[in-house]
mmCIF file of C-alpha atoms in Angstrom:
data_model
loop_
_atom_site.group_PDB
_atom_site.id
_atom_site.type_symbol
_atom_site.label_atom_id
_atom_site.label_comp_id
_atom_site.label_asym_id
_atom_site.label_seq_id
_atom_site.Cartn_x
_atom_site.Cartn_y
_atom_site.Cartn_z
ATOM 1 C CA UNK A 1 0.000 0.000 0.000
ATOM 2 C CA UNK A 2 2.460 2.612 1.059
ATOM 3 C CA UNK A 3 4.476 1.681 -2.095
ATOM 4 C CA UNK A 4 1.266 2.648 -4.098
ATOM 5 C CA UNK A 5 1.206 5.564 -2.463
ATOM 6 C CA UNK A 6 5.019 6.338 -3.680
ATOM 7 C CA UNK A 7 4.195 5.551 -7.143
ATOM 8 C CA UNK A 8 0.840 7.824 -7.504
ATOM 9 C CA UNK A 9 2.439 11.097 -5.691
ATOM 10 C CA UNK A 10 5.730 10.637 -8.084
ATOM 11 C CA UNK A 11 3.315 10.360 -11.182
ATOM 12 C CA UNK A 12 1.661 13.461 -9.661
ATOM 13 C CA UNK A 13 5.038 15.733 -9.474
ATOM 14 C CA UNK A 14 6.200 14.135 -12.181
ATOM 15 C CA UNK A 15 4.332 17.045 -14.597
ATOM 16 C CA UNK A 16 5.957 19.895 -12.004
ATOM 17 C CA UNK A 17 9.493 18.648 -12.108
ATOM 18 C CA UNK A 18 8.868 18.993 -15.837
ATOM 19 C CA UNK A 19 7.526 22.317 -15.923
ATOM 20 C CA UNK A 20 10.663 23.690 -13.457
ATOM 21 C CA UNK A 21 12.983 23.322 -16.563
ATOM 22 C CA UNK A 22 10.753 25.953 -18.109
ATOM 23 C CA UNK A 23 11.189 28.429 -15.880
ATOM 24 C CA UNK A 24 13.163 31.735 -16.304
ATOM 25 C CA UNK A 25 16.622 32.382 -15.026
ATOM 26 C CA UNK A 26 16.952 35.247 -12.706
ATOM 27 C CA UNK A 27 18.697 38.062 -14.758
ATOM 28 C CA UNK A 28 21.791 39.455 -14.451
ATOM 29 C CA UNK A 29 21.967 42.657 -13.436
ATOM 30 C CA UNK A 30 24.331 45.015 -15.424
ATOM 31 C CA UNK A 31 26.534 47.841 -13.891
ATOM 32 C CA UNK A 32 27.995 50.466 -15.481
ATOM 33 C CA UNK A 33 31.129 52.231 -13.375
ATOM 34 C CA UNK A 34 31.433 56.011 -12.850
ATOM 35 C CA UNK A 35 33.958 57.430 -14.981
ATOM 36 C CA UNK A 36 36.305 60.796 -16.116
ATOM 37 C CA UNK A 37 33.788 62.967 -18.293
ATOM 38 C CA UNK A 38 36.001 64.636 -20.515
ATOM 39 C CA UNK A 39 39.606 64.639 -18.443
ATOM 40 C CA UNK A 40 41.996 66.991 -19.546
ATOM 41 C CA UNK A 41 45.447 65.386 -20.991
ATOM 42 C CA UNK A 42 47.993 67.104 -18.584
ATOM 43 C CA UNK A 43 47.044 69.741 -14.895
ATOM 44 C CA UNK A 44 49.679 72.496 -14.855
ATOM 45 C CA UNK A 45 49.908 73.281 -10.631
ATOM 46 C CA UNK A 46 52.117 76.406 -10.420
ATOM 47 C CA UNK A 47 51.437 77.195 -6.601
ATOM 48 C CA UNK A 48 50.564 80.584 -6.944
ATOM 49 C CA UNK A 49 47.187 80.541 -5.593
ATOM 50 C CA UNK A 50 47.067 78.121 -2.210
ATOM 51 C CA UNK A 51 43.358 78.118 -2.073
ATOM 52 C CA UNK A 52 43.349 76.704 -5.964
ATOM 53 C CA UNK A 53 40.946 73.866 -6.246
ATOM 54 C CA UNK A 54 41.304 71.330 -9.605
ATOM 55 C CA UNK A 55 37.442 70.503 -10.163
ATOM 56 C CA UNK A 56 37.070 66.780 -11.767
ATOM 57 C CA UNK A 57 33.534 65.821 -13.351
ATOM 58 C CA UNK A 58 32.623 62.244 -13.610
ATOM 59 C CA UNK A 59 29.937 59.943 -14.527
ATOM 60 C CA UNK A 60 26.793 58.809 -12.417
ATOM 61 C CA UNK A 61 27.956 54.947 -11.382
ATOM 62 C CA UNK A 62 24.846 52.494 -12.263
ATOM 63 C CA UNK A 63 24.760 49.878 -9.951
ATOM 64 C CA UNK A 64 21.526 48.373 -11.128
ATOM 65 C CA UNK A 65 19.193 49.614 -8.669
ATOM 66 C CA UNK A 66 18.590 52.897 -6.358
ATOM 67 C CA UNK A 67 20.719 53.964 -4.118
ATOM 68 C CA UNK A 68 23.222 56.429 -2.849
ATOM 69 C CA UNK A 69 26.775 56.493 -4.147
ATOM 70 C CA UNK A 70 29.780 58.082 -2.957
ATOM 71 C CA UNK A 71 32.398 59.025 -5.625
ATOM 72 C CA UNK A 72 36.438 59.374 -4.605
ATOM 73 C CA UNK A 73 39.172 60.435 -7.558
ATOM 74 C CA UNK A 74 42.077 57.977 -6.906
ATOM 75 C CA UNK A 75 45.696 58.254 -8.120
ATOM 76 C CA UNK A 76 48.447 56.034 -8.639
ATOM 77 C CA UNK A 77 51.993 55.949 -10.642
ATOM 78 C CA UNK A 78 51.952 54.351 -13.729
ATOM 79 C CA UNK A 79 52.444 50.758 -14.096
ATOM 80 C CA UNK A 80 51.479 50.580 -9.961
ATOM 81 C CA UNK A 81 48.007 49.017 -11.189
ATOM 82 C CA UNK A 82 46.645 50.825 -8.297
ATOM 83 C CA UNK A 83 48.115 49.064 -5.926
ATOM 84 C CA UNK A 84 48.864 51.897 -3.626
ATOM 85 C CA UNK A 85 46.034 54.743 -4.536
ATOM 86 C CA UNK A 86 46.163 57.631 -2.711
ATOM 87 C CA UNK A 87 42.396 58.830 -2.681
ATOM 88 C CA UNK A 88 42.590 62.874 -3.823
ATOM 89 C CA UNK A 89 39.272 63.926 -3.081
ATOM 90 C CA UNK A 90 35.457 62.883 -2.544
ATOM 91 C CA UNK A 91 31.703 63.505 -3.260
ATOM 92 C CA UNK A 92 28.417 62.252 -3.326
ATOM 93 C CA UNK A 93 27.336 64.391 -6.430
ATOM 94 C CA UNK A 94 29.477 63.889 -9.327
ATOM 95 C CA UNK A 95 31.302 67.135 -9.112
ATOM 96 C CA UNK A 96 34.692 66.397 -7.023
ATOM 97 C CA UNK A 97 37.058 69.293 -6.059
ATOM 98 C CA UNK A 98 40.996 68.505 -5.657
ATOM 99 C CA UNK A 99 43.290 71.144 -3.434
ATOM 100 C CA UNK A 100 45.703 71.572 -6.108
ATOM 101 C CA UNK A 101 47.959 72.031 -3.532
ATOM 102 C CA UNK A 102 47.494 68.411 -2.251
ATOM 103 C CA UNK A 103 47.430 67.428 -5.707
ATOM 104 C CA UNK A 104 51.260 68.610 -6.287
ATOM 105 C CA UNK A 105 52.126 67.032 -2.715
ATOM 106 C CA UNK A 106 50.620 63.750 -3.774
ATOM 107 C CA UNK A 107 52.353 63.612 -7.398
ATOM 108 C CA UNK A 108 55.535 64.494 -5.779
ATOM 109 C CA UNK A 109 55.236 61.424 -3.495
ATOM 110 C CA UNK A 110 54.323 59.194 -6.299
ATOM 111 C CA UNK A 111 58.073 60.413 -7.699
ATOM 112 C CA UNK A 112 57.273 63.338 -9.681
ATOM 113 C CA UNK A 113 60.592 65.593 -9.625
ATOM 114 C CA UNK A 114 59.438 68.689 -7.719
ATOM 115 C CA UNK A 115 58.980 71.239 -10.563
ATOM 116 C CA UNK A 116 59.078 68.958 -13.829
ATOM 117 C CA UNK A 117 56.236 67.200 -15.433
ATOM 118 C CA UNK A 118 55.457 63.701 -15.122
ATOM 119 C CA UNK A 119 52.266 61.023 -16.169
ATOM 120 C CA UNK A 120 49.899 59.959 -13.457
ATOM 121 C CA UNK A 121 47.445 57.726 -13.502
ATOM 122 C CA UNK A 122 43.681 58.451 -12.272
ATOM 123 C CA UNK A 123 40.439 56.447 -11.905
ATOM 124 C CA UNK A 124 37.378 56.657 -10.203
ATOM 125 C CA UNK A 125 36.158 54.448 -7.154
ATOM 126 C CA UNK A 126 32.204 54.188 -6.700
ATOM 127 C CA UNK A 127 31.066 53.345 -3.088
ATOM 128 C CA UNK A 128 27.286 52.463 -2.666
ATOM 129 C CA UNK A 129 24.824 53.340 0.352
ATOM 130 C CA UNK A 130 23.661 49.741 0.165
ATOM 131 C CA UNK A 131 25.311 46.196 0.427
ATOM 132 C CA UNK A 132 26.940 45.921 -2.895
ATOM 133 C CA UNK A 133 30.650 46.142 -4.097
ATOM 134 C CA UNK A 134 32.898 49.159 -5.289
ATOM 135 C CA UNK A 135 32.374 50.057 -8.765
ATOM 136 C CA UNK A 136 36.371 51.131 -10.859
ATOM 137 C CA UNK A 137 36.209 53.153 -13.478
ATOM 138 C CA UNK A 138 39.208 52.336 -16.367
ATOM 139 C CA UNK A 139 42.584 54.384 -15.447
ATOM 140 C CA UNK A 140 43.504 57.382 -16.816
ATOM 141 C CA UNK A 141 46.643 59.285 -17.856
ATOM 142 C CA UNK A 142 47.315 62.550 -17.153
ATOM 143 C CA UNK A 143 50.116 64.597 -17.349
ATOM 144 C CA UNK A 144 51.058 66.307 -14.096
ATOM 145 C CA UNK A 145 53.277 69.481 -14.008
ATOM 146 C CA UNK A 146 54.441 70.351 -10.264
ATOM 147 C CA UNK A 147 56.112 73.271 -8.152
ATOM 148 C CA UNK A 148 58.624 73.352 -6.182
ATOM 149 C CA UNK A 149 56.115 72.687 -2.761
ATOM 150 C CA UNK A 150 57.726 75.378 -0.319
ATOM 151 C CA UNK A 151 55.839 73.730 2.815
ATOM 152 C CA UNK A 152 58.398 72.036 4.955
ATOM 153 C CA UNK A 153 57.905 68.047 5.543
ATOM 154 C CA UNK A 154 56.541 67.788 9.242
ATOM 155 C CA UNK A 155 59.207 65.631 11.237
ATOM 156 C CA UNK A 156 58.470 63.697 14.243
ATOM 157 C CA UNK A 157 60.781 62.942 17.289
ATOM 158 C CA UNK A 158 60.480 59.926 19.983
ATOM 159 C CA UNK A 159 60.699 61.449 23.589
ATOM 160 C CA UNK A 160 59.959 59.079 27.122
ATOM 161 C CA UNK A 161 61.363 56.462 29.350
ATOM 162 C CA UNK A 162 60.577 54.071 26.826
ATOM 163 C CA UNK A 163 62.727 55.696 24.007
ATOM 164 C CA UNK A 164 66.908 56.282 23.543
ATOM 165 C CA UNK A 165 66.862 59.776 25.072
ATOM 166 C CA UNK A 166 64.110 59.356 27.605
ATOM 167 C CA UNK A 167 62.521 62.390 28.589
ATOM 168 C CA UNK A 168 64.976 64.886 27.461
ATOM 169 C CA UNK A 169 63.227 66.684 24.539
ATOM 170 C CA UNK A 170 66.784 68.396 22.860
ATOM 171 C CA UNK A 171 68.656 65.332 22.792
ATOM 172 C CA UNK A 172 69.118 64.299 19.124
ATOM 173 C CA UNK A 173 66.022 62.100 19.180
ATOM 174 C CA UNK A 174 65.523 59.197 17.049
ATOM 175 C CA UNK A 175 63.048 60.382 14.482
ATOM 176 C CA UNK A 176 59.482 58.543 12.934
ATOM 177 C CA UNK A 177 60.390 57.378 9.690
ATOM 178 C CA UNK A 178 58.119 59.507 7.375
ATOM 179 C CA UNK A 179 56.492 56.943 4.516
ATOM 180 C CA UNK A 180 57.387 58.447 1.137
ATOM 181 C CA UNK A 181 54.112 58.097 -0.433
ATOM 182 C CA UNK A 182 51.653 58.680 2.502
ATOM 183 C CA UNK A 183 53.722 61.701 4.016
ATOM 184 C CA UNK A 184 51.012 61.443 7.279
ATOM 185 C CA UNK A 185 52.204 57.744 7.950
ATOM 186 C CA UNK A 186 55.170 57.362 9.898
ATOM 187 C CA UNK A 187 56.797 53.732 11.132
ATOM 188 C CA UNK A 188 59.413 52.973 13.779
ATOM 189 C CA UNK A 189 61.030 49.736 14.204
ATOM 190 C CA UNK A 190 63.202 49.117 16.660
ATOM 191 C CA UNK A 191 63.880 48.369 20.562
ATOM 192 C CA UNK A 192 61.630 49.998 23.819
ATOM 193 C CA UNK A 193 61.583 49.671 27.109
ATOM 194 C CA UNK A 194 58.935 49.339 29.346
ATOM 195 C CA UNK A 195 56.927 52.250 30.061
ATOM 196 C CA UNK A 196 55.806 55.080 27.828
ATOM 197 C CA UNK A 197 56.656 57.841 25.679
ATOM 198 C CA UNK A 198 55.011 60.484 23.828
ATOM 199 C CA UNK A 199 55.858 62.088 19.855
ATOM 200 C CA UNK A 200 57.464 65.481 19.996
ATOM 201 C CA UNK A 201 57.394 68.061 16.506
ATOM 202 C CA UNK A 202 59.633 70.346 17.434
ATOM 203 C CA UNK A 203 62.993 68.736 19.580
ATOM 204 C CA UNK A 204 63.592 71.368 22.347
ATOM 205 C CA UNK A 205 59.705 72.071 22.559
ATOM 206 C CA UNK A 206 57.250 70.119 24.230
ATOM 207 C CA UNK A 207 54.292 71.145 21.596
ATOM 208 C CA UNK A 208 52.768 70.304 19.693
ATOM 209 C CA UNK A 209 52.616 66.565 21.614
ATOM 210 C CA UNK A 210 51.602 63.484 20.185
ATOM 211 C CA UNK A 211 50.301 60.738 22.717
ATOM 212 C CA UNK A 212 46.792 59.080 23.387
ATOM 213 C CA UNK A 213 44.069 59.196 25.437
ATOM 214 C CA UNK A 214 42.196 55.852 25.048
ATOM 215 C CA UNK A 215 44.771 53.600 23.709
ATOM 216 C CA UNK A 216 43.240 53.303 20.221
ATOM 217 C CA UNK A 217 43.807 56.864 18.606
ATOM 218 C CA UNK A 218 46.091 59.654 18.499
ATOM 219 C CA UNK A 219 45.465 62.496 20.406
ATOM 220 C CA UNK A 220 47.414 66.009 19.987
ATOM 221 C CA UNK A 221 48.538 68.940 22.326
ATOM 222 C CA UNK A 222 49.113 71.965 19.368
ATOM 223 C CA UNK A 223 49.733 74.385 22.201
ATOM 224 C CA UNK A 224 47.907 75.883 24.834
ATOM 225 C CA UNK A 225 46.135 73.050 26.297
ATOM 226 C CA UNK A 226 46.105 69.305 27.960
ATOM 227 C CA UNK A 227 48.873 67.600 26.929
ATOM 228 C CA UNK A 228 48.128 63.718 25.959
ATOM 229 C CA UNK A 229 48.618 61.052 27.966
ATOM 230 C CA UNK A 230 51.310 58.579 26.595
ATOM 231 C CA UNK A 231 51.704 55.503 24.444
ATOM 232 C CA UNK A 232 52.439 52.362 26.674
ATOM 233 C CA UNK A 233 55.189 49.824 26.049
ATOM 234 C CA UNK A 234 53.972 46.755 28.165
ATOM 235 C CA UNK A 235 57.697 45.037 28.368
ATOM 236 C CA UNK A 236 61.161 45.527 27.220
ATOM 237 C CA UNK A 237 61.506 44.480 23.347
ATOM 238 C CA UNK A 238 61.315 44.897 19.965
ATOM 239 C CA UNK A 239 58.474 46.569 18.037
ATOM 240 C CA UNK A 240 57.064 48.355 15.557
ATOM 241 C CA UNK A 241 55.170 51.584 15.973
ATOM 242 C CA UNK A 242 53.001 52.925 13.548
ATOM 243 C CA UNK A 243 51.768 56.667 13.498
ATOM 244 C CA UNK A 244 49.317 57.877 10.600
ATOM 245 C CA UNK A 245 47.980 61.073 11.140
ATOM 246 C CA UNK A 246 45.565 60.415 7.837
ATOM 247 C CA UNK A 247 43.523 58.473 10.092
ATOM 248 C CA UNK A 248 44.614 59.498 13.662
ATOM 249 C CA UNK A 249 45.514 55.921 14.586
ATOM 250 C CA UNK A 250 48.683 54.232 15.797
ATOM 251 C CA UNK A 251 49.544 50.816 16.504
ATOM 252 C CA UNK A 252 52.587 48.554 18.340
ATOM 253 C CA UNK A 253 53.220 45.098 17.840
ATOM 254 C CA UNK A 254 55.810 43.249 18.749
ATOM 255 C CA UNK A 255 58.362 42.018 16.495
ATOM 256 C CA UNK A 256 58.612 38.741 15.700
ATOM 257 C CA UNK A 257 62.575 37.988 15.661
ATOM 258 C CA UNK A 258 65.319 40.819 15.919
ATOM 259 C CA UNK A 259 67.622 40.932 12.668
ATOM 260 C CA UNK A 260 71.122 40.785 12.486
ATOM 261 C CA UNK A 261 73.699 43.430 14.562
ATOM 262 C CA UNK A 262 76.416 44.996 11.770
ATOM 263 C CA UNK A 263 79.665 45.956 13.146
ATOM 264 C CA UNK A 264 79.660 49.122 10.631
ATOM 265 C CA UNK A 265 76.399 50.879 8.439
ATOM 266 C CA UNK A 266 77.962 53.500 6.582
ATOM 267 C CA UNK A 267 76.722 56.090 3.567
ATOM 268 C CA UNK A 268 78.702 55.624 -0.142
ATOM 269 C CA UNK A 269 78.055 57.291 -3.201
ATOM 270 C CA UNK A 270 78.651 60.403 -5.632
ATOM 271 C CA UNK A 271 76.740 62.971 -2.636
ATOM 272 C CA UNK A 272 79.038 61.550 0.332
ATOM 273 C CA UNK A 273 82.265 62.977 0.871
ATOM 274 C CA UNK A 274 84.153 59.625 -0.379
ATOM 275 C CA UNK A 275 81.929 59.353 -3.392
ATOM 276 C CA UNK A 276 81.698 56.061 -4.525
ATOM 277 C CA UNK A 277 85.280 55.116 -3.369
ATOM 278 C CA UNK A 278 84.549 54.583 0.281
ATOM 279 C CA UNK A 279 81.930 54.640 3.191
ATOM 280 C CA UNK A 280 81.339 57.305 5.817
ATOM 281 C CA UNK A 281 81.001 55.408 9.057
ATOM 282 C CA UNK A 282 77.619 56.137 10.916
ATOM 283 C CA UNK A 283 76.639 55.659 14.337
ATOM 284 C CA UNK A 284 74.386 53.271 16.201
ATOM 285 C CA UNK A 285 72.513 54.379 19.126
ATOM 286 C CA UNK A 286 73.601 52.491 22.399
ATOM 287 C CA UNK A 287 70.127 51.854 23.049
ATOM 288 C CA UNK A 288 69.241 50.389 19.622
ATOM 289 C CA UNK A 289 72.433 48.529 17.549
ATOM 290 C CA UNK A 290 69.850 48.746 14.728
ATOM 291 C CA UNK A 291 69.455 52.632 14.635
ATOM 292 C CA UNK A 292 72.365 54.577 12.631
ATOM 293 C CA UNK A 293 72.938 58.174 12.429
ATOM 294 C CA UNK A 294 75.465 60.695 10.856
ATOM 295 C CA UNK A 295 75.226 64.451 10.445
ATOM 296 C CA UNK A 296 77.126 64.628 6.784
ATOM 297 C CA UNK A 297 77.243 67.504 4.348
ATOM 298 C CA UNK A 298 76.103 66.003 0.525
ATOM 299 C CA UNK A 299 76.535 67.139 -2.795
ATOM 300 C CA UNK A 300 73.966 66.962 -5.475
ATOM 301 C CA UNK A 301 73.894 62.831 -6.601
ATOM 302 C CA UNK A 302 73.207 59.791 -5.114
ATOM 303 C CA UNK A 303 74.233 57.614 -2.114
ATOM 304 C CA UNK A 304 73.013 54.019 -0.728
ATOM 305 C CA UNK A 305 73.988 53.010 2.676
ATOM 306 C CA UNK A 306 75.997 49.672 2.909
ATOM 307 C CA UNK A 307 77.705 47.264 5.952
ATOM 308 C CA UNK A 308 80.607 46.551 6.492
ATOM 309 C CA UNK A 309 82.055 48.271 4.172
ATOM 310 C CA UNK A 310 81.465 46.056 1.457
ATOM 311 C CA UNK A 311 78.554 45.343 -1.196
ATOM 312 C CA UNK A 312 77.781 42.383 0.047
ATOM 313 C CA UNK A 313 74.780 43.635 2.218
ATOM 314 C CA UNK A 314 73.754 47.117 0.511
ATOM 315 C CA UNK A 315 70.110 48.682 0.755
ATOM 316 C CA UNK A 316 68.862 51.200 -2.141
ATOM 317 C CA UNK A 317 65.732 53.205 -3.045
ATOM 318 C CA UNK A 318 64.467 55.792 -5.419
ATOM 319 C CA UNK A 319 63.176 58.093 -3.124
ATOM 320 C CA UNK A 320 64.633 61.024 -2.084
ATOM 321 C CA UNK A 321 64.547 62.520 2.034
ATOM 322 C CA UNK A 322 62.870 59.187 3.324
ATOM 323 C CA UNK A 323 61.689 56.109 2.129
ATOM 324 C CA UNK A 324 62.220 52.267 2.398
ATOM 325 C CA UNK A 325 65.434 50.666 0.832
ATOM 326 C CA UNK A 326 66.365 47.529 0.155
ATOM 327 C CA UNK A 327 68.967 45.039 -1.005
ATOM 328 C CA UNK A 328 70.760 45.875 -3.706
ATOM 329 C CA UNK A 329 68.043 48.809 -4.318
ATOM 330 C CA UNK A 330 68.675 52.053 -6.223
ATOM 331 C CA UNK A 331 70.593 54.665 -5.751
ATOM 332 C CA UNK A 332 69.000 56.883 -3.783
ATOM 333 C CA UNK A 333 68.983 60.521 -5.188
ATOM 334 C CA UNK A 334 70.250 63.645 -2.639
ATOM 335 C CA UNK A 335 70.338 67.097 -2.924
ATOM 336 C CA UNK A 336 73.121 69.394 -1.513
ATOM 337 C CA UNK A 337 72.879 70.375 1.546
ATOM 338 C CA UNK A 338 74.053 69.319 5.086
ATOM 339 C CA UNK A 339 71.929 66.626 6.962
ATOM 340 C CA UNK A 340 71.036 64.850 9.515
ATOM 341 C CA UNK A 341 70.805 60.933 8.363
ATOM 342 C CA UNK A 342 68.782 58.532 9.785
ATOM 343 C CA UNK A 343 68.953 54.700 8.610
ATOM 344 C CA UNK A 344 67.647 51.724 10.564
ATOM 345 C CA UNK A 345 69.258 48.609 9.204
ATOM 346 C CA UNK A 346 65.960 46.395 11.091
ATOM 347 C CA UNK A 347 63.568 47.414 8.182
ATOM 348 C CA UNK A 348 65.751 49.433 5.693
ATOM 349 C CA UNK A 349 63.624 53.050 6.667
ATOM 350 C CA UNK A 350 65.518 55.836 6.349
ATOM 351 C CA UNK A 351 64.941 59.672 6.881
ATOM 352 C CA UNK A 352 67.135 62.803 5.932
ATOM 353 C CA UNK A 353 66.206 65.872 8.086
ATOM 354 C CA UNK A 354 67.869 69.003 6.613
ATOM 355 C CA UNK A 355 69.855 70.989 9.121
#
C-alpha cells in the first residue's frame, strides 16, 4: 500500500518537475562604473594661488538599482596598477574638487621631480549606500606638471622612558620614519623599554605633543592646552610603531625575531664625501644597535647606505629625504645640503632631516 502511495504522488510531481525546466533564469543585473567625463590630458599646478581647487567631473555609477553612491578620484603611478592609490578627493554628487595644492604634494610622493612634469594615472572608485561592491572606473593618464612645494615636511621625534633619550626633549632624538608616499604615515622599528613615551614636533619644545588618550587613537597637544597622555610599552623588546595622522591611529606590535647586529652601516656614493670610493662610518645608538645616524654635508647625486664596508649587504631606493630601501636597491637621489641621516638597518627606513 504505502508503495502505491510512492508511485501515484511521483506520477503526480512528475508534470511539475517537468515544468521547473521551463522556468526563467533570474537576470543578471548590469553595472555600469562612474567614470572621467572629458579629463583633460595634462594639470599644470604652479602654486601661486594656495586656495586653488582642480574641479574633476565624472559619470553617475549604475549599480543596477537605487541607491546612494559616494564618488572618490584615486591616483596612482603608472604601471602601480593601483596598488597603492592615494584617494585625492570625494563627493556624493558627481562634481569632485581637488586642493591643487594636495594634488602637487601627492604627485611628488608618487616620484614626480618637484617642478618637472610627469604622467599619473587616475580612476574613479564608486562606493554604494547599500550592500553591494565598489564600482572602478578604467585608469587614466594625465600629465602632471608640479612646483617646487615650499611647505616644509613635518618631522616627528620619539621622547619618554621608553625611548633612547628618555625624557629629554633636545637630545638628538631618534626620528618617525616619514612613509614616502603617505607623508602622514610614519613607522618605527626598533627596541623599547617598558613604560611610555610620547611624539614630539619640534625637539627642544614640548608642543605640539603626540600621545593618546584611550589607547586606540592619536590624540594632539598643538599648544595651549592638555597635553596627551602617553603611548604604553607593556615590556622591554622589539616593536614596531606605527603613526598615521591620515587616520589618527597608531599601533605597536611586537616584532617577531630581531635581525642581524652589523659591526659598521655607513653612507657611499657620488653625494658623500668619499663618493663612490669609500663609506662614511655612521653611528648606532647604544640603546638600539639597529638605529644609525650621521650628520654629513652632501653634494647633489646619489648615495646608498651599505655594511661593512662592502657590497655584500647594501640597501637602495628611489626616493629622495625618506623612504624604504632595500637590497641591492637604487641609488638613492640627494640634494646638496648638510643633513642629519637617519637609517635603521631592522627594516631598511631611512629619513634625511635638513639641518
Amino acid at each position: 500500500m504505502r508503495l502505491l502511495t510512492k508511485i501515484i504522488l511521483m506520477a503526480f510531481m512528475l508534470p511539475l518537475f517537468l515544468a521547473c525546466d521551463g522556468l526563467d533564469q533570474p537576470p543578471i543585473i548590469s553595472q555600469t562604473p562612474s567614470a572621467l567625463v572629458s579629463p583633460p590630458s595634462s594639470i599644470t599646478l604652479n602654486g601661486t594661488d594656495l586656495e586653488e581647487v582642480i574641479v574633476f567631473n565624472v559619470s553617475t555609477a549604475d549599480f543596477g538599482t537605487e541607491t546612494g553612491v559616494t564618488y572618490t578620484v584615486q591616483m596612482d603611478r603608472p604601471g602601480n596598477d593601483f596598488a597603492s592609490p592615494v584617494d585625492l578627493g570625494s563627493s556624493t554628487s558627481t562634481t569632485i574638487e581637488v586642493s591643487a595644492e594636495e594634488l602637487n604634494r601627492r604627485a611628488i610622493s608618487k616620484g614626480i621631480v618637484p617642478g618637472e612634469t610627469g604622467p599619473m594615472e587616475f580612476r574613479v572608485r564608486s562606493v554604494p549606500t547599500r550592500n553591494l561592491s565598489a564600482l572602478l572606473s578604467e585608469p587614466v593618464s594625465i600629465s602632471i606638471s608640479t612646483f617646487a612645494d615650499a611647505e616644509v615636511l613635518r618631522n616627528l621625534f620619539l621622547v619618554g622612558e621608553a625611548t633612547a633619550r628618555g625624557w629629554d626633549n633636545n637630545n638628538n632624538n631618534p626620528p618617525l620614519f616619514r612613509d614616502p608616499e603617505n607623508l602622514d604615515l610614519y613607522i618605527y622599528t626598533g627596541y623599547f623599554s617598558t613604560g611610555g613615551f610620547k611624539v614630539l614636533e619640534v625637539l627642544g619644545q614640548w608642543q605640539p605633543q603626540y600621545g593618546t588618550n584611550d589607547g586606540s587613537t592619536i590624540s594632539v597637544n598643538e599648544g595651549g592646552g592638555s597635553d596627551p597622555d602617553v603611548f604604553s610599552v607593556p615590556s622591554n623588546g622589539y616593536y614596531t610603531f606605527t603613526f598615521d595622522l591620515s587616520t589618527n591611529s597608531f599601533s605597536l606590535e611586537p616584532l617577531a625575531a630581531e635581525a642581524t647586529s652589523f659591526a659598521t652601516v655607513g653612507i657611499i656614493g657620488s653625494g658623500t664625501a668619499e663618493g663612490w670610493d669609500a663609506s662614511t662610518a655612521m653611528t648606532a645608538l647604544q640603546f638600539d644597535a639597529h638605529i644609525w645616524n650621521i650628520t654629513a654635508t652632501l653634494s647633489d647625486g646619489e648615495m646608498k647606505f651599505r655594511a661593512n664596508d662592502a657590497w655584500d649587504i647594501n640597501w637602495g631606493s628611489n626616493t629622495e629625504i625618506s623612504g624604504k630601501a632595500s637590497q641591492d636597491g637604487p641609488n638613492i637621489p640627494v640634494s646638496a645640503g648638510t643633513y642629519n641621516i637617519w637609517f635603521n638597518s631592522l627594516d631598511g627606513r631611512y629619513i634625511l632631516l635638513e639641518n
